mmCIF file of C-alpha atoms in Angstrom:
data_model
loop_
_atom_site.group_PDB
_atom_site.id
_atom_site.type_symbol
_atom_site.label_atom_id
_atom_site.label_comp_id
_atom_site.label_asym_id
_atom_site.label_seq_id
_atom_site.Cartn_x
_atom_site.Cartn_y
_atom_site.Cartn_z
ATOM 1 C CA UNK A 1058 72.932 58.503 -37.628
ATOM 2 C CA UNK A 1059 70.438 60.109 -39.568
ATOM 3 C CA UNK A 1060 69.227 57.358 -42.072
ATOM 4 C CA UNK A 1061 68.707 53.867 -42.453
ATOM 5 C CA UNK A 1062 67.885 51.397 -39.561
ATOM 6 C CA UNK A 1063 68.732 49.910 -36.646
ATOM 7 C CA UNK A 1064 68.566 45.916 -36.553
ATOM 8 C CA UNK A 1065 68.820 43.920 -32.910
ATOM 9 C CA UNK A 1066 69.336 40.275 -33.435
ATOM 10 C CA UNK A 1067 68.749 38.148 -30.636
ATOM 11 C CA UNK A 1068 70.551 34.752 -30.953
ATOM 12 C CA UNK A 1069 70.855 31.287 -29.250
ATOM 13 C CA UNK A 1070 73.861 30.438 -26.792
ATOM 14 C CA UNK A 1071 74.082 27.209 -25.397
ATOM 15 C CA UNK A 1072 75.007 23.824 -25.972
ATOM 16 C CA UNK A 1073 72.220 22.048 -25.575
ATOM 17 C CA UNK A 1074 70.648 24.418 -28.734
ATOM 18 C CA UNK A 1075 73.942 23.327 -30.496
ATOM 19 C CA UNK A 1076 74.333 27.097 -30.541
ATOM 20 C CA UNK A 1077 77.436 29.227 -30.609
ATOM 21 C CA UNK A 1078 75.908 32.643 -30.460
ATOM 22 C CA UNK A 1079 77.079 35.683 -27.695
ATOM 23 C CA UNK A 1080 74.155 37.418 -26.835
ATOM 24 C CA UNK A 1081 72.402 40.163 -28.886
ATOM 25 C CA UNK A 1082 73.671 41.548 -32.020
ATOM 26 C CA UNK A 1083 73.091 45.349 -32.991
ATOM 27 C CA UNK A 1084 73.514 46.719 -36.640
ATOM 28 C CA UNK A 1085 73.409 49.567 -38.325
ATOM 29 C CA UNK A 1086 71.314 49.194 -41.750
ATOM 30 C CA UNK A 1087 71.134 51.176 -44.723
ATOM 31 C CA UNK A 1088 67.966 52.624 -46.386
ATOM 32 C CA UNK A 1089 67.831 49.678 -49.209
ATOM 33 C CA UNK A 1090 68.602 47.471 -46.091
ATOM 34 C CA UNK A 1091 72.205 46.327 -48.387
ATOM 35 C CA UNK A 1092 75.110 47.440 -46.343
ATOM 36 C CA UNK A 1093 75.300 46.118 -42.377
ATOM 37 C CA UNK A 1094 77.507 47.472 -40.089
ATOM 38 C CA UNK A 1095 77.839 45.962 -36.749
ATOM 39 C CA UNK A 1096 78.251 48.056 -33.927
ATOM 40 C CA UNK A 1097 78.096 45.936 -30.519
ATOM 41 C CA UNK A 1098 77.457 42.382 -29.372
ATOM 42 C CA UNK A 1099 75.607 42.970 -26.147
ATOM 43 C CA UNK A 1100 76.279 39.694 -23.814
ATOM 44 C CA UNK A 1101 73.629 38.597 -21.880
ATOM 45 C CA UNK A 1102 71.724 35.854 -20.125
ATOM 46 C CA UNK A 1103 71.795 32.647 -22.173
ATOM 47 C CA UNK A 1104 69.510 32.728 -25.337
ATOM 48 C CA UNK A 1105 68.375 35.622 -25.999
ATOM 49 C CA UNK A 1106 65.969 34.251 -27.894
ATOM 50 C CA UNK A 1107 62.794 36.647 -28.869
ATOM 51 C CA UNK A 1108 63.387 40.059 -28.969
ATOM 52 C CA UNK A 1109 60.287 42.802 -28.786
ATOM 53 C CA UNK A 1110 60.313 46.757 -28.424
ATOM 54 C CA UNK A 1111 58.003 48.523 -26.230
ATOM 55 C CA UNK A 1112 55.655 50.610 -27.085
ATOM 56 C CA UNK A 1113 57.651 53.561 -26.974
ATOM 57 C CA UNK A 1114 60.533 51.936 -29.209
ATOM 58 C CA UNK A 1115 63.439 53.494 -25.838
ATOM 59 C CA UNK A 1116 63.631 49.956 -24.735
ATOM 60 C CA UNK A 1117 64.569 46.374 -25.676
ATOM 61 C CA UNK A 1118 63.251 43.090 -23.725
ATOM 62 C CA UNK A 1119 64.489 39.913 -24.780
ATOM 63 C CA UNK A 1120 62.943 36.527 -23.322
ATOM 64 C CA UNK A 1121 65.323 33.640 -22.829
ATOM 65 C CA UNK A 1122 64.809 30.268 -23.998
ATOM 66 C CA UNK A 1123 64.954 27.029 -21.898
ATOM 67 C CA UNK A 1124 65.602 29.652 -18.835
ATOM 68 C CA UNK A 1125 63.225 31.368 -16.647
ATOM 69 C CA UNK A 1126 63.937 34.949 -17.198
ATOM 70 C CA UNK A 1127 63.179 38.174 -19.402
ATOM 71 C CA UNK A 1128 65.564 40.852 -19.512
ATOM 72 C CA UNK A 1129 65.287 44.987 -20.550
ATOM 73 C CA UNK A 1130 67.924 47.459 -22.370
ATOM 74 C CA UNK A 1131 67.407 51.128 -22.819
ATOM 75 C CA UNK A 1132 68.304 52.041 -26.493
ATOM 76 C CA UNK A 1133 70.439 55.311 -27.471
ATOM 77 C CA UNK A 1134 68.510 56.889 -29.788
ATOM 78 C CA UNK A 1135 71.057 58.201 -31.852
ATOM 79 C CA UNK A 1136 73.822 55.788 -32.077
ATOM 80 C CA UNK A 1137 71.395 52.604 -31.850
ATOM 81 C CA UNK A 1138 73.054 51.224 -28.974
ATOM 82 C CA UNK A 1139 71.881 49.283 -25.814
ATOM 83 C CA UNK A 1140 72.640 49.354 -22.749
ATOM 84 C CA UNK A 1141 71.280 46.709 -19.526
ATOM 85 C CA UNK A 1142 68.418 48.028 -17.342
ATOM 86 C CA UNK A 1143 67.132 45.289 -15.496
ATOM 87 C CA UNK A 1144 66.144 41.240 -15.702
ATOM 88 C CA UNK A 1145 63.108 39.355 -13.886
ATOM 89 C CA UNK A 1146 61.868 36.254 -13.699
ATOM 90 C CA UNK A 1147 59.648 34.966 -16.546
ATOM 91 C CA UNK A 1148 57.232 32.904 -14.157
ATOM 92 C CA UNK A 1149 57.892 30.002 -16.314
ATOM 93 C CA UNK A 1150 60.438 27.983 -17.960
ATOM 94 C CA UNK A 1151 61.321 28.842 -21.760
ATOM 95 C CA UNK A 1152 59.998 32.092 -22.514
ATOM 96 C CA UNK A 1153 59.425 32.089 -26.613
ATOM 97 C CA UNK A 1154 57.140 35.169 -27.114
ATOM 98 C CA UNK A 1155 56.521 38.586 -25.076
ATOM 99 C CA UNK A 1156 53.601 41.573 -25.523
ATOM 100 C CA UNK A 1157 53.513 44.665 -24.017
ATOM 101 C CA UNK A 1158 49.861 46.055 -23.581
ATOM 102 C CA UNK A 1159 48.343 49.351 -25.332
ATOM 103 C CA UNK A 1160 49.366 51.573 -21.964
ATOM 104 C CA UNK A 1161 53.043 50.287 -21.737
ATOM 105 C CA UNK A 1162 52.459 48.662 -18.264
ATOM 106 C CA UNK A 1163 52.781 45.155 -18.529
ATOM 107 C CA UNK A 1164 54.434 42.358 -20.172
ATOM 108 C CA UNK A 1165 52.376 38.637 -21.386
ATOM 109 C CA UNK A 1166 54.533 36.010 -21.547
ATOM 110 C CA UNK A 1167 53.721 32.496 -22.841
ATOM 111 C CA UNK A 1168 55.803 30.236 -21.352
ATOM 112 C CA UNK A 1169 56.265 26.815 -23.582
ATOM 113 C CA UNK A 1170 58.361 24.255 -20.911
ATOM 114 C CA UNK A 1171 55.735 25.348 -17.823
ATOM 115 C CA UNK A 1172 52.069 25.569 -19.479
ATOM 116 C CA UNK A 1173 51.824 28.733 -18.343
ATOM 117 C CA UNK A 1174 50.671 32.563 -19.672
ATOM 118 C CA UNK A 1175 51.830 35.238 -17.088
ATOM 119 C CA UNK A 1176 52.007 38.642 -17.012
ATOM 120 C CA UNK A 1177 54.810 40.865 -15.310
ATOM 121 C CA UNK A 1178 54.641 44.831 -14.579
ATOM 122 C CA UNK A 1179 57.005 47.146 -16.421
ATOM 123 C CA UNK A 1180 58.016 50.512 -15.472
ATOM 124 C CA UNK A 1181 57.737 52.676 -19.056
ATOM 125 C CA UNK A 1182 59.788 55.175 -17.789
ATOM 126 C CA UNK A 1183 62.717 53.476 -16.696
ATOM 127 C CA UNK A 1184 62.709 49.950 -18.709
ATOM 128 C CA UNK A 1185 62.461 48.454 -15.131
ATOM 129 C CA UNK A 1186 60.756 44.892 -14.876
ATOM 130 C CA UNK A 1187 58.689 44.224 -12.024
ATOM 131 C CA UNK A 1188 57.546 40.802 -10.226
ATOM 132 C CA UNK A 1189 55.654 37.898 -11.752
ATOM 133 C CA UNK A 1190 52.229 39.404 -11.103
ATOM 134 C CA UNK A 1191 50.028 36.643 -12.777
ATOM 135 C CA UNK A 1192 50.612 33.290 -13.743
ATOM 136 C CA UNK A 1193 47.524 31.026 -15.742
ATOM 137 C CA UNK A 1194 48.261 27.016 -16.221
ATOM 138 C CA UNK A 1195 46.552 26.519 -19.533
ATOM 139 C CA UNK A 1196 44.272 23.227 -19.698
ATOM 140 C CA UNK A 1197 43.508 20.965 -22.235
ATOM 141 C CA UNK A 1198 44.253 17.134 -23.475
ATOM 142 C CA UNK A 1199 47.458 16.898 -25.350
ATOM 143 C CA UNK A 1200 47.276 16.458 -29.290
ATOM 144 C CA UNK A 1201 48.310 13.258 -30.593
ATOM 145 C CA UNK A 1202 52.417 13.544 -30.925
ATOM 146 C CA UNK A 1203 54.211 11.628 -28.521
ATOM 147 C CA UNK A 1204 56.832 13.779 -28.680
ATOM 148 C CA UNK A 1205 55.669 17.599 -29.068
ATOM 149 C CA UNK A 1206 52.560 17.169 -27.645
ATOM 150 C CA UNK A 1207 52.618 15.667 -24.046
ATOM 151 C CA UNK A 1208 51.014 18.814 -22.653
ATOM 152 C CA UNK A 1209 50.657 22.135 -22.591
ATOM 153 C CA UNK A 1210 53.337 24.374 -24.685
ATOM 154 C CA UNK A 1211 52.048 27.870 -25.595
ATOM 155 C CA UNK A 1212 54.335 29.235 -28.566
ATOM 156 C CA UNK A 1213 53.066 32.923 -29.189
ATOM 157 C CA UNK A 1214 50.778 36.070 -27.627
ATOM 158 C CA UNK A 1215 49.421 39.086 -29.889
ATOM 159 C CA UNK A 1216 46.919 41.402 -29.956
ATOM 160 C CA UNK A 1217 44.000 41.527 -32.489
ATOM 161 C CA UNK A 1218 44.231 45.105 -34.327
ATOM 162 C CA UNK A 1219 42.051 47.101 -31.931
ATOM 163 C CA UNK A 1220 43.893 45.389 -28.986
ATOM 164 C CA UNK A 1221 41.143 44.169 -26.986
ATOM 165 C CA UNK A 1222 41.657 40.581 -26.451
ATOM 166 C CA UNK A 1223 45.237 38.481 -26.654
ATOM 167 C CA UNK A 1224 45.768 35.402 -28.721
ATOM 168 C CA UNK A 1225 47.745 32.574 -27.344
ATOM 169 C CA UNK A 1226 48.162 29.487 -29.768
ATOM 170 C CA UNK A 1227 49.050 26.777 -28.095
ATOM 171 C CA UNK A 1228 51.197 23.966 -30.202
ATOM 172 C CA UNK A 1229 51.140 21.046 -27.539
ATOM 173 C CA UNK A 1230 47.052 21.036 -26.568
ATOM 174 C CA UNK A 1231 45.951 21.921 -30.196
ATOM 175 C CA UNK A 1232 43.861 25.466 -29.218
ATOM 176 C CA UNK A 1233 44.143 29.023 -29.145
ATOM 177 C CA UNK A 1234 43.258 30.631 -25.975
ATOM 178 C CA UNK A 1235 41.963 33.909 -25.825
ATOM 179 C CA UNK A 1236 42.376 36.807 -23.353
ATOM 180 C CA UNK A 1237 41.596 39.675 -22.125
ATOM 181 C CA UNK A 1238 43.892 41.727 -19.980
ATOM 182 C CA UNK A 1239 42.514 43.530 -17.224
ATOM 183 C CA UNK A 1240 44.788 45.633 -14.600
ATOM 184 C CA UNK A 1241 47.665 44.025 -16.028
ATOM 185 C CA UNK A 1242 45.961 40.347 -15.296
ATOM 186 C CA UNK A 1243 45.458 37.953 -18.004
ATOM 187 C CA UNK A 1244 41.719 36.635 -17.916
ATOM 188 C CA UNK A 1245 41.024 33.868 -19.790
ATOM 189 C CA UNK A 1246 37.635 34.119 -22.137
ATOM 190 C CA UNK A 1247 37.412 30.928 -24.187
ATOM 191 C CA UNK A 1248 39.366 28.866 -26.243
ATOM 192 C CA UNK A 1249 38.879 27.670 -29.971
ATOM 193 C CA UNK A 1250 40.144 24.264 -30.676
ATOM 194 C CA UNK A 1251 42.331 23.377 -33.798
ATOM 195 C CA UNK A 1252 42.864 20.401 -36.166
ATOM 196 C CA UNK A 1253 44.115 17.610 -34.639
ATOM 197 C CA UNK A 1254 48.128 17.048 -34.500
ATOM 198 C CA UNK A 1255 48.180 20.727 -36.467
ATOM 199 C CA UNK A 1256 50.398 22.506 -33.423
ATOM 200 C CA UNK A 1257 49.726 26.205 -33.909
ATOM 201 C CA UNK A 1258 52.479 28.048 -32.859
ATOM 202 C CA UNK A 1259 51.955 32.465 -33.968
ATOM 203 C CA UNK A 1260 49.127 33.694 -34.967
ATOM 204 C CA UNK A 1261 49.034 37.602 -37.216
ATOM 205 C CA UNK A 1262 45.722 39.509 -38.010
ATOM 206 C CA UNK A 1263 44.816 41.467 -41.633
ATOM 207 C CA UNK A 1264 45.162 44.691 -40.468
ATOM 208 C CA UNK A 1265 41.660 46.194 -42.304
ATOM 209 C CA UNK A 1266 39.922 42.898 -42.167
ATOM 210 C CA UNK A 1267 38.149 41.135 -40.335
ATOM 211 C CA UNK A 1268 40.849 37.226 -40.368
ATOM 212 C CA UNK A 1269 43.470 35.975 -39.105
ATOM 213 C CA UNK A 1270 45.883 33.200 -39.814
ATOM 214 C CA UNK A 1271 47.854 30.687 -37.668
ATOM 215 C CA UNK A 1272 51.067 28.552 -38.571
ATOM 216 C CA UNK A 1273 50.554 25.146 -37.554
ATOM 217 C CA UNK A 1274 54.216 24.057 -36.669
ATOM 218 C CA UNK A 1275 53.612 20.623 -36.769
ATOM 219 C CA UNK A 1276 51.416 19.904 -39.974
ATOM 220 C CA UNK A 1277 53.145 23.052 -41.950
ATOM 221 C CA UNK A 1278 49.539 24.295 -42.520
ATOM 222 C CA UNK A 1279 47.576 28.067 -42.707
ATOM 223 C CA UNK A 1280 44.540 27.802 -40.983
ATOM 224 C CA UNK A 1281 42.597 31.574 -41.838
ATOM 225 C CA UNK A 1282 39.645 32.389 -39.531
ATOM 226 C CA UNK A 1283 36.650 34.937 -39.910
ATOM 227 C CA UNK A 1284 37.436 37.436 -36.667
ATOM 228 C CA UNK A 1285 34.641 38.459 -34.904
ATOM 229 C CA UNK A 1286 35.957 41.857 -33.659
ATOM 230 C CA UNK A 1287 33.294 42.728 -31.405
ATOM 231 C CA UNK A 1288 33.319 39.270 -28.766
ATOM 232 C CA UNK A 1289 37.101 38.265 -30.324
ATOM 233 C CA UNK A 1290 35.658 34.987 -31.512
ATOM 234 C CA UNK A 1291 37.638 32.961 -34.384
ATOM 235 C CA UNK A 1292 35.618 30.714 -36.942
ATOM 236 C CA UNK A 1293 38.041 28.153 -39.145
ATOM 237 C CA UNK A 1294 37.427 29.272 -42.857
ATOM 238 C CA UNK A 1295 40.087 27.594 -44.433
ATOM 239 C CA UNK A 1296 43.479 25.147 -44.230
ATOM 240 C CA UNK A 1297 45.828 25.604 -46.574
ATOM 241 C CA UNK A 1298 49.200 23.169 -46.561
ATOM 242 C CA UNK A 1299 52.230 26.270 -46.596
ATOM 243 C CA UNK A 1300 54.846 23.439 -48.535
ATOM 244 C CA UNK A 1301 55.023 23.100 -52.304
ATOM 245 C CA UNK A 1302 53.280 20.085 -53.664
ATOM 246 C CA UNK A 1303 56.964 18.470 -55.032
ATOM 247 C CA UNK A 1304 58.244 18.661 -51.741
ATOM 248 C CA UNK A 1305 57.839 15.190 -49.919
ATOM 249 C CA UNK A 1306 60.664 16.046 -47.130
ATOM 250 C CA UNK A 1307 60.134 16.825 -42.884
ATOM 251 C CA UNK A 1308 59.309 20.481 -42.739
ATOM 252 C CA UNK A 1309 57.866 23.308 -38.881
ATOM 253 C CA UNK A 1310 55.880 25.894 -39.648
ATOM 254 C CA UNK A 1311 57.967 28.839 -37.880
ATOM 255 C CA UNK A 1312 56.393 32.677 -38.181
ATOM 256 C CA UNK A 1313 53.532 34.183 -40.033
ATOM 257 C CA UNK A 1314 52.702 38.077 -41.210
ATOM 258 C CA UNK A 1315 50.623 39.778 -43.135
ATOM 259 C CA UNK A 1316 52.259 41.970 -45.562
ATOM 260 C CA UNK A 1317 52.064 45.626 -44.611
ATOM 261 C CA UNK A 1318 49.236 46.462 -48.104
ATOM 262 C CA UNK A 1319 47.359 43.219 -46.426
ATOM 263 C CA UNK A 1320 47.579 41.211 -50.281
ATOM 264 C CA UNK A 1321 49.504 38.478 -48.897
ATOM 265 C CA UNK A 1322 50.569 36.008 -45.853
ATOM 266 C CA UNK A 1323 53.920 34.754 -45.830
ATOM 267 C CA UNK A 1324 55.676 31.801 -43.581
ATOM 268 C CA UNK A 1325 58.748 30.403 -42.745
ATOM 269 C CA UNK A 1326 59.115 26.857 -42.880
ATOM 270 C CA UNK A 1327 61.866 25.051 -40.824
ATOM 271 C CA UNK A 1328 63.647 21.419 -41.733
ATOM 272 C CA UNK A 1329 62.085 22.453 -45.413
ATOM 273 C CA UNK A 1330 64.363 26.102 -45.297
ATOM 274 C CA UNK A 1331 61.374 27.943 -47.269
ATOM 275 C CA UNK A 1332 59.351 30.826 -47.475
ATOM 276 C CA UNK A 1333 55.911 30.823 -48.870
ATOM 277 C CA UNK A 1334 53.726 33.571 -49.771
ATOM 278 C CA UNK A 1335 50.095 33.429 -50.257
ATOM 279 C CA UNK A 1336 48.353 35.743 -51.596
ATOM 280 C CA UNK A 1337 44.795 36.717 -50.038
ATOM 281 C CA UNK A 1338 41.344 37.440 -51.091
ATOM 282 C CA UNK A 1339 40.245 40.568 -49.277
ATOM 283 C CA UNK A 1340 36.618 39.745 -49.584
ATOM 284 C CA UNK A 1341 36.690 35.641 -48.403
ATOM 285 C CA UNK A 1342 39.382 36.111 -46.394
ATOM 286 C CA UNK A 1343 41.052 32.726 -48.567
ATOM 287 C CA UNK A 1344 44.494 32.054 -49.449
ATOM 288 C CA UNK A 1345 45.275 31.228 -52.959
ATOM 289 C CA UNK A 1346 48.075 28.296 -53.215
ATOM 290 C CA UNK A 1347 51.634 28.940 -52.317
ATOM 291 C CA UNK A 1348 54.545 30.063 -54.052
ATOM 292 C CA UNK A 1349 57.378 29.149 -52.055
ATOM 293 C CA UNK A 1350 61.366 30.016 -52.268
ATOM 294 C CA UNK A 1351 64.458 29.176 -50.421
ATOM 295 C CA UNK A 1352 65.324 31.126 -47.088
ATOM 296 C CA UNK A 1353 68.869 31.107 -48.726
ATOM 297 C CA UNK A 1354 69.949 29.287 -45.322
ATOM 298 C CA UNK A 1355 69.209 26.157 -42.411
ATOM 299 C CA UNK A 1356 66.428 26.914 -39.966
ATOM 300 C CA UNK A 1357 64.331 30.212 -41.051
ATOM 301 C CA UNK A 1358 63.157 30.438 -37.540
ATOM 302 C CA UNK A 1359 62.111 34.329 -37.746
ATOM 303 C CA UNK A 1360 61.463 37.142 -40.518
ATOM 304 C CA UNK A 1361 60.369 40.726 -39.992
ATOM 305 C CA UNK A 1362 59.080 42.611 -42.696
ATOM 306 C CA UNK A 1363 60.513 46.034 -43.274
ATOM 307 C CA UNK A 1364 57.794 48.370 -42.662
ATOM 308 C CA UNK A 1365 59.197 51.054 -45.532
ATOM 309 C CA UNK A 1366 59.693 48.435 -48.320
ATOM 310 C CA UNK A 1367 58.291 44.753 -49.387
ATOM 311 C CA UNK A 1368 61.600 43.505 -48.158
ATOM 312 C CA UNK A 1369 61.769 40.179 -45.545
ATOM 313 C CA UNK A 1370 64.678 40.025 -43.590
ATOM 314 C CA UNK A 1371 65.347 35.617 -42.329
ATOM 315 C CA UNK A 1372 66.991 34.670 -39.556
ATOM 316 C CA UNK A 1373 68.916 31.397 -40.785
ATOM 317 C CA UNK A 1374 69.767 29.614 -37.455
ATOM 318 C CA UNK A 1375 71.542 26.979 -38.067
ATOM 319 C CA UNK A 1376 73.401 28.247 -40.743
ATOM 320 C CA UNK A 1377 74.714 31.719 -38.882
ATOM 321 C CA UNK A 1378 73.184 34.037 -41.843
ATOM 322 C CA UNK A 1379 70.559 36.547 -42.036
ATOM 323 C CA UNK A 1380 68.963 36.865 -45.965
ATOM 324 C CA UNK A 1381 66.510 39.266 -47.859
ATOM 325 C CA UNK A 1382 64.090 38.764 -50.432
ATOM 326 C CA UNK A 1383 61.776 40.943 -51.976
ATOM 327 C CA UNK A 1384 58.074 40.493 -52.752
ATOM 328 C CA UNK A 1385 54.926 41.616 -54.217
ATOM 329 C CA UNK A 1386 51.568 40.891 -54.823
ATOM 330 C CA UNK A 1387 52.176 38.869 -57.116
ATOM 331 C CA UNK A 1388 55.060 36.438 -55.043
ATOM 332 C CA UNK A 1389 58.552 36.597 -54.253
ATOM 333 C CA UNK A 1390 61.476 37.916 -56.070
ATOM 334 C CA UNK A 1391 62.014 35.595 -58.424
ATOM 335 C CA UNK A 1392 66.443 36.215 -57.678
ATOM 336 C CA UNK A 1393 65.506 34.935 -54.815
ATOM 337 C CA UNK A 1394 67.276 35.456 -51.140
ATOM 338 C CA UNK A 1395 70.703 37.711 -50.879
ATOM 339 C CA UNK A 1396 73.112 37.340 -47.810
ATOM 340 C CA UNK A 1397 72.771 40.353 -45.688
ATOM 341 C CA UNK A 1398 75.474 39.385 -42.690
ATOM 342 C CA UNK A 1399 76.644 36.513 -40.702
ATOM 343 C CA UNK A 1400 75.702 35.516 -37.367
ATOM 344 C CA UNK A 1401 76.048 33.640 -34.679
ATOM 345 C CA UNK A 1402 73.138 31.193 -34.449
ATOM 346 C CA UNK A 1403 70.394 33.820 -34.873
ATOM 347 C CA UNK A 1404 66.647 33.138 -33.625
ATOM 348 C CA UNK A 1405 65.310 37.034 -34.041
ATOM 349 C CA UNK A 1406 65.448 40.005 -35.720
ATOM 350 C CA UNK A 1407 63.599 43.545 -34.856
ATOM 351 C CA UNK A 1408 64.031 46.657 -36.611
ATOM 352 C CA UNK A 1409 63.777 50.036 -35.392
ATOM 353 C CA UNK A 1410 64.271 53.360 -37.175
ATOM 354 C CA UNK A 1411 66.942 56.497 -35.490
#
């Protein structure tokens, strides 16, 4: 296959989820990202839940929810394919987020259930995963919900853009602690506190810029931060609520990204089943106020942005559907989200190219 794209959908499984998915899903896409064609459910390990490449795009690792356990799949390059190479141990119960560092060594995984950050070594040749080879208990007092907050529950790990120090938001203690990984050992720097009862959850960086924004899950806020690139320091600039003023309903803050041109920040917004896009002042760093469309489904849980076009492709889990919409600087599409394919419960969605 020549063209188009290959999309790997990593869904929820069990019945405690109230999922029905089988695993993860692989597609073939078309150029205008259109026409799906499914070519293999891979089963796996209960919830397959978020789905990363490495860094040479030859293998898949999924992390699995509510479980203790990350798993790897070497990709066929032509035919988009995957195929099992080997599982480990998380070091932690419910694994939401995975990063591989710049040399293709190791895996960070925040563990939400356990309180934990570890790290894991990975074999780039061979997609092998190694042993737990660090494991940090992240300390703090709880936020104020009785319910989501009664300790630690890290929710996300990225890199700033010149991949010196990793960002862990942490939704149950109200912080984001930073790191910086050193022979595959997480190393914990400082952390920077957030608004209380706000639960960040991801975190995503202006690529030319020097801010970043977090999705608070629990208040449905954008905080955006001046980034000190040199000592990886974060200074609060701004909180923006992500829901439109009419809307008086329950509503999580989900995933964040910065459009690839860096005009715009766009969320997903759970319970409410929106998207909102701000758009962004290159020289403040500020987010203008929201426009905001349905996800064209129940639980918007994920997006990815297709790198080759303003198109966002939503994972609708509790509705089984995948949507796009497509933006500019100026806000969404105002024909708002199309059905791409159905799926099983889906919680992720990466795209690769042949």
């Amino acid at each position: 296959m020549s063209s188009g794209i290959f999309a790997y959908v990593g869904c929820y499984t069990t019945l405690e989820r109230h999922a029905h998915g089988t695993g993860i899903n692989v597609y073939h896409v078309d150029d205008t990202l259109t026409t799906w064609h499914h070519l293999q459910t891979m089963h796996t390990m209960d919830n397959p839940s978020f789905l990363s490449l490495d860094r040479s795009g030859r293998f898949l690792c999924a992390v699995h929810g509510d479980r203790n356990y990350i798993s790897a799949y070497a990709i066929n390059r032509e035919t988009g394919l995957i195929e099992y190479v080997s599982g480990a141990e998380s070091g932690g119960m419910n694994p939401v987020h995975l990063l591989f560092d710049p040399e293709n060594k190791y895996i960070v995984i925040p563990n939400y259930a356990s309180g934990s950050v570890t790290s894991i070594s990975f074999d780039k040749e061979t997609g092998t995963l190694g042993a737990v080879l660090s494991t940090v208990q992240l300390p703090g007092e709880p936020g104020p919900h009785r319910i989501e907050q009664h300790c630690s529950h890290p929710h996300g790990v990225t890199y700033d853009p010149a991949q010196r120090f990793i960002y862990v938001p942490d939704k149950g203690l109200d912080c984001i602690f930073i790191f910086k990984l050193q022979g595959g050992y997480p190393q914990h720097l400082f952390t920077v506190p957030t608004r209380e009862g706000a639960g960040p959850r991801h975190i995503a960086f202006h690529t030319t810029e020097p801010y970043a924004y977090v999705i608070n899950e629990l208040d449905c806020t954008v905080t955006a931060y001046k980034h000190t690139r040199e000592t990886g320091e974060l200074t609060p600039i701004q909180t923006i609520l992500a829901l439109p003023d009419h809307y008086t309903g329950n509503g999580r803050g989900a995933e964040i990204a910065t459009t690839p041109d860096g005009t715009a920040i766009i969320v997903s917004l759970r319970g409410a089943n929106l998207l909102s896009i701000f758009a962004l002042d290159k020289k403040t760093g500020k987010l203008s106020h929201p426009q905001s469309t349905s996800s064209g489904g129940m639980t918007p849980r994920f997006f990815s942005i297709s790198p080759a076009m303003s198109t966002i492709l939503v994972t609708n889990e509790s509705s089984d559907t995948i949507g796009r919409i497509s933006f500019n600087a100026q806000g969404f599409d105002i024909a708002g989200v199309e059905h791409c394919t159905s799926v099983e419960s889906p919680s992720c969605i990466v795209l690769k190219t042949p």
